Amino acid sequence: MSDVVEMARLMQGNEAVVEGALAAGVRFFAGYPITPSTEIAELMAERLPGLGGKFIQMEDEIASMAAVIGASLAGVKALTATSGPGFSLKQENIGYAAMAEIPCVIVNVQRWGPSTGIPTAPAQGDVMQARWGTHGDHPVIVLCPASVREAYMLAIRAVNLSEKYRVPVILLMDEVIGHMRERVILPRAGEVEVIERKKPAVEPKDYYPYRPGDDGVPPMANFGDGYRYHVTGLVHDEKGNPTTDPQVAENLILRLHRKIYDHLDDVITVEGYQLEDAEVVVVAYGAVARSAKRAVKDARAAGIKAGLFRPVTIWPFPEKEVAELARQARAVIVAEMNLGQLKGEVERAVQGRVRVTGVNRLNGELITFDEILSAIKEVTTDAQSG
Amino acid sequence: MPRTIEFRLSGSGGQGLILAGVILADAAIREGKNAVQAQSYGPEARGGASKAEVIISDGEIDYPKVVLPDVVLAMSQDAADKYAGKVKKGGLLIVDNTYVKNVPPTPARVYGFPISRLAREKVGKELVANIVALGMLAGLTGAVSRQTLEQALLSRIPRGTESLNLKALELGFEMAKTFSVKVPA
Amino acid sequence: MLSQVESHLRSDRFPHIWCPGCGNGIVLSALVRAIEELGYDPDKTVVVSGIGCSSRAAGYLDFNTLHTTHGRALAFATGIKLARPELDVFVLMGDGDATAIGGNHFIHAARRNIDLTAIIFNNSIYGMTGGQYSPLTPPGKRATTAPYGNIERSFDIAELAKGAGATYVARATTYHATMLEKLIVAGARNKGFSVIEAITACPVGYGRRNKMGNGLQMLLWQKEQAVTVKQAEKMSPEELQDKIIIGELYRGEAPEYTAMYEEIIARTKGKNQ
């Protein structure tokens, strides 16, 4: 058997998240059972103690988010996993993590909503909640895997980005990717880049916990390491002390944004397929991107120059990259399992230079490649007749 | 076009169909093929119904759901009623006629075996009917080899149940030998 | 002693935000004296607080301090303690913070018997928002949201903590500051979840509206209402009506959460790698 076959494994999406997180150094998980993310908690409960890590099932989703922040502040990389209703409850403390700049990762395996909806049915209705779910302007990074292997890789990347930028990172999955099993070949141990938070280089007496480095990110001391400082969700100065000074408040919120938006080249990743000469571009993410890829292949076979643009980072939205699409494409189709949450962003990015249509489905089933192919054919006909 | 086979294993909850699907996909991967196993909870997934879907392909599997299966296993009358009509023309419909008494109209070739009864009588436990069925599926379709299926099986069952499960698998392959068909790609 | 207390304060943060006559500073100083007496390493001492007047106390203390979200202090503290059990963790909460919005976290921290020392500043009111009734506002008392008198029954924090599984439960008032300090010391030494209820005065948000006078008068009221556990044993339920029983109320034995988790780690270490 070849080496590649030996390394190939059948793995579930939720399982891949766990393995990725552990490879990235996550050693703390707090969560609450919720379909379709529960496998992540179950596997973490089994795996963590053997690695010297900690698992706790908290009394609710709010508490799990809080415990994760507490653990991270104590210096242990921490992650939680949930689905729509639980994601809503976590928002309060996701805002806290954004404000207090505590690295943490939240996995949301999206299901049909609002409310309890259909617990086992896939959807992508949390795109906007992932960006704007907690109150106030706040930075956040959201990554969206389209395969089991990518769930593994993005779990690592989510942990790395959260450590690097001291920001909550959301791994926005969907039920299809979370529950499906497929063939994966994972990188060997040691082939994975693992990023640790930047530690202070000064003596405790000279430490300003919220004084940023050149990259806009303040070095972070862990509780218990000899740097005694204050952490609060209130607007705070560089010492961490609460203040209502308007200038400090504005500087803080602008810096929180700048530390992400000044590094978009690092934060944003996208994938293109057959885009070089594409006249019709399908924009899709998560499981729907797989339907879209098949539709693009079928369209090409039918002589239509179609391509796929897949944002892997969906927040910050890859505006520049999407604007590029409008330079050559005659039509853009956004396929998503919601009523057009990311389509609005695509429209904003292309600024009316190209027609944007949506393929949307909300019956709890994955959009099929046929539906997307029909849309491709339709816009092609429109473009030819127009 | 790469050779692709789509399977739908259907029956009641507790018949171990998801495990059977996982083992089938696992075996395919051990042979260097691509495979996807997905639970599908359509609107019909109620009343204790259970369904596992597996796609095995030499090529890339983009769309992860079964569209129209080449092979359907129906281990309950309900499952047969729901899925017998949704098989590729000339495909394979394998029914457990321990429970399936009426086979609805189907474009597929039908193979009936008393899978659950045989598991009970010849292996000693109806619990392993899923593994008997798995042996039949592999034997009839040639989608995966017996050797890799055994490896996959052994890696995914509880310790202490190896000989029981291997016996069940063997029974499945034997039953399949009584027919000789290959699924058209 | 005063200089020792001061050494644990972030003096640049003063003056504090509390109103004249507020008892929160008395609880704060009792806590600092207790930590001093316990001999804890400030670098390894963590103070977590929720939201409200009392929770601002964390910011004045020169330890690892975490001012969290409303009601969630115990959940944050659980994460810290489980991640690093060698840290000594105190959790400061108000009565509404701990028993209304944080009520769920409170009973579950007690049920787990996780080694945290919770100090609940009970001033019977939501002070920071201007005097709304809390689960600790006695029936009949007035609040801005109970203008005709409170019709809700109030919790007994001690009974709640005990019933939920806490292994150390005590109560003192700000009049009995030395006792409060000693109870905090004993609570911290308990290897498990400890609850110390500190009855404190909010003359502006509660006392004024309920004709209880200024801060001094409210302190004297605490003195009059308080009976020790020993005294209470000799009193009838009727006599105990409206009294505040102070002292060590309960001690229980139960395995501590982080210690049990360490056992799981010892059992599984090296497995499943």
PDB file of N, CA and C in Angstrom, chain A residues 20 79 87 91 113 126-127 135 160 185-186 191 239 280 294 303 327 342 358:
ATOM      1  N   GLY A  20      -8.157  18.854  14.800  1.00  0.00           N
ATOM      2  CA  GLY A  20      -7.472  20.091  14.416  1.00  0.00           C
ATOM      3  C   GLY A  20      -7.204  20.971  15.631  1.00  0.00           C
ATOM      4  N   LEU A  79     -11.637  26.310  23.499  1.00  0.00           N
ATOM      5  CA  LEU A  79     -12.600  26.261  22.403  1.00  0.00           C
ATOM      6  C   LEU A  79     -13.946  25.792  22.927  1.00  0.00           C
ATOM      7  N   PHE A  87     -25.542  29.402  19.955  1.00  0.00           N
ATOM      8  CA  PHE A  87     -24.711  30.498  19.442  1.00  0.00           C
ATOM      9  C   PHE A  87     -25.321  31.840  19.859  1.00  0.00           C
ATOM     10  N   GLN A  91     -23.483  34.944  22.541  1.00  0.00           N
ATOM     11  CA  GLN A  91     -23.112  36.253  21.989  1.00  0.00           C
ATOM     12  C   GLN A  91     -22.642  37.250  23.057  1.00  0.00           C
ATOM     13  N   GLY A 113     -32.888  27.548  11.391  1.00  0.00           N
ATOM     14  CA  GLY A 113     -33.477  28.437  12.392  1.00  0.00           C
ATOM     15  C   GLY A 113     -34.414  29.393  11.720  1.00  0.00           C
ATOM     16  N   ASP A 126     -26.744  31.692   9.930  1.00  0.00           N
ATOM     17  CA  ASP A 126     -26.055  32.417  11.009  1.00  0.00           C
ATOM     18  C   ASP A 126     -24.913  33.284  10.498  1.00  0.00           C
ATOM     19  N   VAL A 127     -24.894  33.517   9.191  1.00  0.00           N
ATOM     20  CA  VAL A 127     -23.807  34.296   8.597  1.00  0.00           C
ATOM     21  C   VAL A 127     -23.742  35.704   9.204  1.00  0.00           C
ATOM     22  N   HIS A 135     -23.653  42.819  20.650  1.00  0.00           N
ATOM     23  CA  HIS A 135     -23.962  44.223  20.434  1.00  0.00           C
ATOM     24  C   HIS A 135     -22.688  45.057  20.298  1.00  0.00           C
ATOM     25  N   ASN A 160      -5.006  29.596  15.695  1.00  0.00           N
ATOM     26  CA  ASN A 160      -3.839  30.433  15.411  1.00  0.00           C
ATOM     27  C   ASN A 160      -4.211  31.902  15.275  1.00  0.00           C
ATOM     28  N   ILE A 185      -6.595  13.089   4.312  1.00  0.00           N
ATOM     29  CA  ILE A 185      -5.189  12.834   4.601  1.00  0.00           C
ATOM     30  C   ILE A 185      -4.719  14.052   5.385  1.00  0.00           C
ATOM     31  N   LEU A 186      -4.430  13.839   6.646  1.00  0.00           N
ATOM     32  CA  LEU A 186      -4.067  14.953   7.505  1.00  0.00           C
ATOM     33  C   LEU A 186      -2.562  15.154   7.502  1.00  0.00           C
ATOM     34  N   GLU A 191       4.065  19.106  10.997  1.00  0.00           N
ATOM     35  CA  GLU A 191       3.897  19.810   9.723  1.00  0.00           C
ATOM     36  C   GLU A 191       2.888  20.944   9.857  1.00  0.00           C
ATOM     37  N   LYS A 239      -3.816  50.578  30.649  1.00  0.00           N
ATOM     38  CA  LYS A 239      -3.569  49.837  31.889  1.00  0.00           C
ATOM     39  C   LYS A 239      -4.647  48.793  32.139  1.00  0.00           C
ATOM     40  N   VAL A 280     -19.508  33.352 -15.906  1.00  0.00           N
ATOM     41  CA  VAL A 280     -20.483  33.245 -14.827  1.00  0.00           C
ATOM     42  C   VAL A 280     -19.729  32.741 -13.589  1.00  0.00           C
ATOM     43  N   ARG A 294     -19.555  21.125  -8.420  1.00  0.00           N
ATOM     44  CA  ARG A 294     -20.099  20.124  -9.350  1.00  0.00           C
ATOM     45  C   ARG A 294     -20.881  20.833 -10.458  1.00  0.00           C
ATOM     46  N   GLY A 303     -20.252  23.534 -22.111  1.00  0.00           N
ATOM     47  CA  GLY A 303     -19.710  24.638 -22.898  1.00  0.00           C
ATOM     48  C   GLY A 303     -19.902  26.021 -22.311  1.00  0.00           C
ATOM     49  N   ARG A 327     -14.796  42.426 -12.721  1.00  0.00           N
ATOM     50  CA  ARG A 327     -14.049  42.939 -13.864  1.00  0.00           C
ATOM     51  C   ARG A 327     -14.241  42.068 -15.100  1.00  0.00           C
ATOM     52  N   LEU A 342     -25.172  36.486   2.458  1.00  0.00           N
ATOM     53  CA  LEU A 342     -23.882  36.901   1.913  1.00  0.00           C
ATOM     54  C   LEU A 342     -24.057  37.600   0.554  1.00  0.00           C
ATOM     55  N   GLY A 358     -29.399  35.204  -6.708  1.00  0.00           N
ATOM     56  CA  GLY A 358     -29.246  34.257  -5.605  1.00  0.00           C
ATOM     57  C   GLY A 358     -29.879  32.916  -5.921  1.00  0.00           C
TER      58      GLY A 358
END
